[in-house]
Amino acid sequence: GHGIQDNQGNFYYLPVNADPGALRRSALSQGDVQATIRSVAGKIAVFMDACHSGSLMHPLTARSLPPDIAAVVNELCAAENGAVVFSSATSREYALEDARWQNGAFTKALVEGLSGKAQTNEQGKITVKSLDVYVSERVKELTSGKQHPATVYPPNVPDFPVAVRG
């Protein structure tokens, strides 16, 4: 998806049918994402593939600010939220897409990793850390080093499985 900030600097995730003129009604706010994460008991991994700046989304107004994903990620991985946050790119990079992949580089690498390429043992476990390593390297490969995913871990959260390949 895409991300955008309103004029007050609030981040919104834009689903495919979002109306940039009515963000509160048609998009998912940073606050909504944070509230959902806080309501989950246990470990959680969040995948954010929404680093396109407003300048890439031509239908949006010229006043649209580039979203600073770093602030969103930092809030989500705060100790009280407890989420491991995978972000598609640094806060100053674009999330690159290619028609051949039918999505972005981050999503392509993520799907590959969860399909087994991030597996590190015979039991088929894919952990957050093995997925992090695979996705980071694969995205850099797919984009010739133009995009660098970032993963942030909250304090005291050990490595844990996110998938098991049968």
PDB file of C-alpha atoms in Angstrom:
ATOM      1  CA  GLY A   1       0.000   0.000   0.000  1.00  0.00           C
ATOM      2  CA  HIS A   2       0.898   3.635   0.291  1.00  0.00           C
ATOM      3  CA  GLY A   3       1.449   5.872   3.274  1.00  0.00           C
ATOM      4  CA  ILE A   4       0.787   9.579   3.612  1.00  0.00           C
ATOM      5  CA  GLN A   5       0.863  12.236   6.290  1.00  0.00           C
ATOM      6  CA  ASP A   6      -1.839  14.828   6.668  1.00  0.00           C
ATOM      7  CA  ASN A   7      -1.013  18.514   7.177  1.00  0.00           C
ATOM      8  CA  GLN A   8      -0.656  17.933  10.928  1.00  0.00           C
ATOM      9  CA  GLY A   9       1.912  15.148  10.400  1.00  0.00           C
ATOM     10  CA  ASN A  10      -0.412  12.226  11.234  1.00  0.00           C
ATOM     11  CA  PHE A  11       0.454   9.052   9.307  1.00  0.00           C
ATOM     12  CA  TYR A  12      -2.245   7.171   7.387  1.00  0.00           C
ATOM     13  CA  TYR A  13      -2.028   3.850   5.567  1.00  0.00           C
ATOM     14  CA  LEU A  14      -3.950   4.103   2.299  1.00  0.00           C
ATOM     15  CA  PRO A  15      -5.894   1.031   1.190  1.00  0.00           C
ATOM     16  CA  VAL A  16      -6.612   0.672  -2.519  1.00  0.00           C
ATOM     17  CA  ASN A  17      -9.956   2.499  -2.261  1.00  0.00           C
ATOM     18  CA  ALA A  18      -8.758   5.365  -0.018  1.00  0.00           C
ATOM     19  CA  ASP A  19      -9.925   8.890  -0.680  1.00  0.00           C
ATOM     20  CA  PRO A  20      -6.997  11.269  -0.028  1.00  0.00           C
ATOM     21  CA  GLY A  21      -9.529  14.039   0.558  1.00  0.00           C
ATOM     22  CA  ALA A  22     -11.214  12.051   3.341  1.00  0.00           C
ATOM     23  CA  LEU A  23      -8.389  10.289   5.166  1.00  0.00           C
ATOM     24  CA  ARG A  24     -10.199   9.876   8.495  1.00  0.00           C
ATOM     25  CA  ARG A  25     -13.059   8.063   6.767  1.00  0.00           C
ATOM     26  CA  SER A  26     -11.214   5.994   4.184  1.00  0.00           C
ATOM     27  CA  ALA A  27      -7.696   5.311   5.496  1.00  0.00           C
ATOM     28  CA  LEU A  28      -6.162   3.580   8.496  1.00  0.00           C
ATOM     29  CA  SER A  29      -4.561   6.002  10.957  1.00  0.00           C
ATOM     30  CA  GLN A  30      -1.382   5.442  12.930  1.00  0.00           C
ATOM     31  CA  GLY A  31      -3.540   5.567  16.074  1.00  0.00           C
ATOM     32  CA  ASP A  32      -5.791   2.790  14.761  1.00  0.00           C
ATOM     33  CA  VAL A  33      -2.777   0.584  14.058  1.00  0.00           C
ATOM     34  CA  GLN A  34      -1.301   1.282  17.510  1.00  0.00           C
ATOM     35  CA  ALA A  35      -4.599   0.546  19.272  1.00  0.00           C
ATOM     36  CA  THR A  36      -4.935  -2.763  17.447  1.00  0.00           C
ATOM     37  CA  ILE A  37      -1.398  -3.796  18.373  1.00  0.00           C
ATOM     38  CA  ARG A  38      -1.923  -2.848  22.024  1.00  0.00           C
ATOM     39  CA  SER A  39      -5.039  -5.048  22.119  1.00  0.00           C
ATOM     40  CA  VAL A  40      -3.180  -8.210  21.059  1.00  0.00           C
ATOM     41  CA  ALA A  41      -1.983 -10.431  23.888  1.00  0.00           C
ATOM     42  CA  GLY A  42       1.332 -12.095  23.122  1.00  0.00           C
ATOM     43  CA  LYS A  43       3.998 -11.626  20.494  1.00  0.00           C
ATOM     44  CA  ILE A  44       3.225  -9.796  17.297  1.00  0.00           C
ATOM     45  CA  ALA A  45       5.028  -8.999  14.063  1.00  0.00           C
ATOM     46  CA  VAL A  46       3.951  -6.023  11.962  1.00  0.00           C
ATOM     47  CA  PHE A  47       4.878  -5.697   8.288  1.00  0.00           C
ATOM     48  CA  MET A  48       4.776  -2.149   6.860  1.00  0.00           C
ATOM     49  CA  ASP A  49       5.197  -1.922   3.100  1.00  0.00           C
ATOM     50  CA  ALA A  50       4.058   1.676   2.811  1.00  0.00           C
ATOM     51  CA  CYS A  51       7.030   3.937   2.271  1.00  0.00           C
ATOM     52  CA  HIS A  52       5.967   5.744  -0.898  1.00  0.00           C
ATOM     53  CA  SER A  53       6.102   9.480  -0.489  1.00  0.00           C
ATOM     54  CA  GLY A  54       3.229  11.759  -1.454  1.00  0.00           C
ATOM     55  CA  SER A  55       5.123  12.851  -4.554  1.00  0.00           C
ATOM     56  CA  LEU A  56       4.759   9.372  -6.023  1.00  0.00           C
ATOM     57  CA  MET A  57       0.981   9.435  -5.656  1.00  0.00           C
ATOM     58  CA  HIS A  58       0.086  12.029  -8.271  1.00  0.00           C
ATOM     59  CA  PRO A  59      -3.670  12.141  -7.464  1.00  0.00           C
ATOM     60  CA  LEU A  60      -2.781  13.435  -3.989  1.00  0.00           C
ATOM     61  CA  THR A  61      -2.393  17.128  -3.330  1.00  0.00           C
ATOM     62  CA  ALA A  62       0.965  18.832  -3.651  1.00  0.00           C
ATOM     63  CA  ARG A  63       0.699  19.651   0.068  1.00  0.00           C
ATOM     64  CA  SER A  64       0.999  15.958   0.944  1.00  0.00           C
ATOM     65  CA  LEU A  65       4.107  15.383   3.006  1.00  0.00           C
ATOM     66  CA  PRO A  66       6.414  12.393   2.632  1.00  0.00           C
ATOM     67  CA  PRO A  67       5.494   9.977   5.418  1.00  0.00           C
ATOM     68  CA  ASP A  68       8.232   9.527   8.000  1.00  0.00           C
ATOM     69  CA  ILE A  69       7.887   5.807   8.619  1.00  0.00           C
ATOM     70  CA  ALA A  70      10.586   5.937  11.324  1.00  0.00           C
ATOM     71  CA  ALA A  71       8.239   7.689  13.765  1.00  0.00           C
ATOM     72  CA  VAL A  72       5.486   5.137  13.133  1.00  0.00           C
ATOM     73  CA  VAL A  73       7.884   2.204  13.552  1.00  0.00           C
ATOM     74  CA  ASN A  74       9.385   3.598  16.764  1.00  0.00           C
ATOM     75  CA  GLU A  75       5.956   3.965  18.321  1.00  0.00           C
ATOM     76  CA  LEU A  76       4.836   0.475  17.316  1.00  0.00           C
ATOM     77  CA  CYS A  77       7.924  -1.221  18.753  1.00  0.00           C
ATOM     78  CA  ALA A  78       7.875   0.696  22.043  1.00  0.00           C
ATOM     79  CA  ALA A  79       8.149  -1.638  25.038  1.00  0.00           C
ATOM     80  CA  GLU A  80       4.471  -1.232  25.950  1.00  0.00           C
ATOM     81  CA  ASN A  81       3.376  -2.266  22.444  1.00  0.00           C
ATOM     82  CA  GLY A  82       5.764  -5.207  22.102  1.00  0.00           C
ATOM     83  CA  ALA A  83       5.643  -5.516  18.317  1.00  0.00           C
ATOM     84  CA  VAL A  84       8.531  -6.509  16.068  1.00  0.00           C
ATOM     85  CA  VAL A  85       8.135  -4.103  13.149  1.00  0.00           C
ATOM     86  CA  PHE A  86       9.395  -4.909   9.658  1.00  0.00           C
ATOM     87  CA  SER A  87       9.487  -1.785   7.512  1.00  0.00           C
ATOM     88  CA  SER A  88      10.000  -1.928   3.755  1.00  0.00           C
ATOM     89  CA  ALA A  89      12.586   0.864   3.588  1.00  0.00           C
ATOM     90  CA  THR A  90      14.307   3.500   5.639  1.00  0.00           C
ATOM     91  CA  SER A  91      12.360   6.679   6.293  1.00  0.00           C
ATOM     92  CA  ARG A  92      14.142   8.477   3.431  1.00  0.00           C
ATOM     93  CA  GLU A  93      13.756   5.758   0.772  1.00  0.00           C
ATOM     94  CA  TYR A  94      11.008   4.727  -1.594  1.00  0.00           C
ATOM     95  CA  ALA A  95       9.476   1.258  -1.470  1.00  0.00           C
ATOM     96  CA  LEU A  96      10.246   0.076  -4.996  1.00  0.00           C
ATOM     97  CA  GLU A  97       7.828  -1.886  -7.151  1.00  0.00           C
ATOM     98  CA  ASP A  98       8.141  -3.776 -10.417  1.00  0.00           C
ATOM     99  CA  ALA A  99       5.346  -5.121 -12.624  1.00  0.00           C
ATOM    100  CA  ARG A 100       7.269  -8.400 -12.987  1.00  0.00           C
ATOM    101  CA  TRP A 101       6.942  -8.990  -9.229  1.00  0.00           C
ATOM    102  CA  GLN A 102       3.243  -7.987  -9.155  1.00  0.00           C
ATOM    103  CA  ASN A 103       4.017  -6.081  -5.929  1.00  0.00           C
ATOM    104  CA  GLY A 104       6.893  -4.337  -4.186  1.00  0.00           C
ATOM    105  CA  ALA A 105      10.350  -5.740  -3.525  1.00  0.00           C
ATOM    106  CA  PHE A 106       9.631  -5.976   0.208  1.00  0.00           C
ATOM    107  CA  THR A 107       6.418  -7.956  -0.253  1.00  0.00           C
ATOM    108  CA  LYS A 108       8.078 -10.237  -2.810  1.00  0.00           C
ATOM    109  CA  ALA A 109      10.946 -10.970  -0.396  1.00  0.00           C
ATOM    110  CA  LEU A 110       8.550 -11.409   2.525  1.00  0.00           C
ATOM    111  CA  VAL A 111       6.395 -13.940   0.670  1.00  0.00           C
ATOM    112  CA  GLU A 112       9.500 -15.832  -0.463  1.00  0.00           C
ATOM    113  CA  GLY A 113      10.854 -15.878   3.079  1.00  0.00           C
ATOM    114  CA  LEU A 114       7.592 -17.088   4.624  1.00  0.00           C
ATOM    115  CA  SER A 115       7.315 -19.724   1.875  1.00  0.00           C
ATOM    116  CA  GLY A 116      10.480 -21.340   3.180  1.00  0.00           C
ATOM    117  CA  LYS A 117      13.479 -19.423   1.901  1.00  0.00           C
ATOM    118  CA  ALA A 118      14.059 -17.930   5.373  1.00  0.00           C
ATOM    119  CA  GLN A 119      13.984 -21.380   6.977  1.00  0.00           C
ATOM    120  CA  THR A 120      17.149 -22.063   8.958  1.00  0.00           C
ATOM    121  CA  ASN A 121      16.648 -25.577  10.358  1.00  0.00           C
ATOM    122  CA  GLU A 122      15.278 -29.017   9.501  1.00  0.00           C
ATOM    123  CA  GLN A 123      12.114 -28.478  11.560  1.00  0.00           C
ATOM    124  CA  GLY A 124      10.930 -25.871   9.050  1.00  0.00           C
ATOM    125  CA  LYS A 125      10.831 -22.993  11.533  1.00  0.00           C
ATOM    126  CA  ILE A 126      11.018 -19.467  10.198  1.00  0.00           C
ATOM    127  CA  THR A 127      11.755 -16.995  12.987  1.00  0.00           C
ATOM    128  CA  VAL A 128      11.529 -13.222  13.061  1.00  0.00           C
ATOM    129  CA  LYS A 129      15.316 -12.982  12.980  1.00  0.00           C
ATOM    130  CA  SER A 130      15.805 -15.451  10.097  1.00  0.00           C
ATOM    131  CA  LEU A 131      13.029 -13.674   8.182  1.00  0.00           C
ATOM    132  CA  ASP A 132      14.684 -10.315   8.904  1.00  0.00           C
ATOM    133  CA  VAL A 133      18.017 -11.487   7.479  1.00  0.00           C
ATOM    134  CA  TYR A 134      16.431 -13.041   4.380  1.00  0.00           C
ATOM    135  CA  VAL A 135      14.163 -10.076   3.596  1.00  0.00           C
ATOM    136  CA  SER A 136      16.925  -7.503   4.139  1.00  0.00           C
ATOM    137  CA  GLU A 137      19.353  -9.248   1.805  1.00  0.00           C
ATOM    138  CA  ARG A 138      16.755 -10.141  -0.814  1.00  0.00           C
ATOM    139  CA  VAL A 139      15.347  -6.608  -1.064  1.00  0.00           C
ATOM    140  CA  LYS A 140      18.841  -5.179  -1.496  1.00  0.00           C
ATOM    141  CA  GLU A 141      19.422  -7.768  -4.249  1.00  0.00           C
ATOM    142  CA  LEU A 142      16.103  -7.065  -6.012  1.00  0.00           C
ATOM    143  CA  THR A 143      16.628  -3.297  -5.938  1.00  0.00           C
ATOM    144  CA  SER A 144      20.378  -3.223  -6.649  1.00  0.00           C
ATOM    145  CA  GLY A 145      20.970  -1.659  -3.242  1.00  0.00           C
ATOM    146  CA  LYS A 146      18.451   1.178  -3.661  1.00  0.00           C
ATOM    147  CA  GLN A 147      16.154  -0.003  -0.852  1.00  0.00           C
ATOM    148  CA  HIS A 148      17.049  -1.106   2.669  1.00  0.00           C
ATOM    149  CA  PRO A 149      14.363  -2.684   4.859  1.00  0.00           C
ATOM    150  CA  ALA A 150      14.533  -1.904   8.562  1.00  0.00           C
ATOM    151  CA  THR A 151      13.392  -4.144  11.404  1.00  0.00           C
ATOM    152  CA  VAL A 152      12.974  -2.869  14.934  1.00  0.00           C
ATOM    153  CA  TYR A 153      12.710  -5.156  17.955  1.00  0.00           C
ATOM    154  CA  PRO A 154      11.249  -4.013  21.274  1.00  0.00           C
ATOM    155  CA  PRO A 155      13.454  -4.489  24.338  1.00  0.00           C
ATOM    156  CA  ASN A 156      13.669  -8.003  25.791  1.00  0.00           C
ATOM    157  CA  VAL A 157      11.756  -9.785  23.030  1.00  0.00           C
ATOM    158  CA  PRO A 158      13.504 -13.036  22.097  1.00  0.00           C
ATOM    159  CA  ASP A 159      13.543 -14.574  18.623  1.00  0.00           C
ATOM    160  CA  PHE A 160      10.267 -16.425  17.965  1.00  0.00           C
ATOM    161  CA  PRO A 161       8.774 -18.440  15.114  1.00  0.00           C
ATOM    162  CA  VAL A 162       6.435 -16.668  12.681  1.00  0.00           C
ATOM    163  CA  ALA A 163       5.878 -19.629  10.349  1.00  0.00           C
ATOM    164  CA  VAL A 164       6.570 -23.312   9.999  1.00  0.00           C
ATOM    165  CA  ARG A 165       7.064 -24.825   6.589  1.00  0.00           C
ATOM    166  CA  GLY A 166       5.601 -28.314   6.475  1.00  0.00           C
TER     167      GLY A 166
END
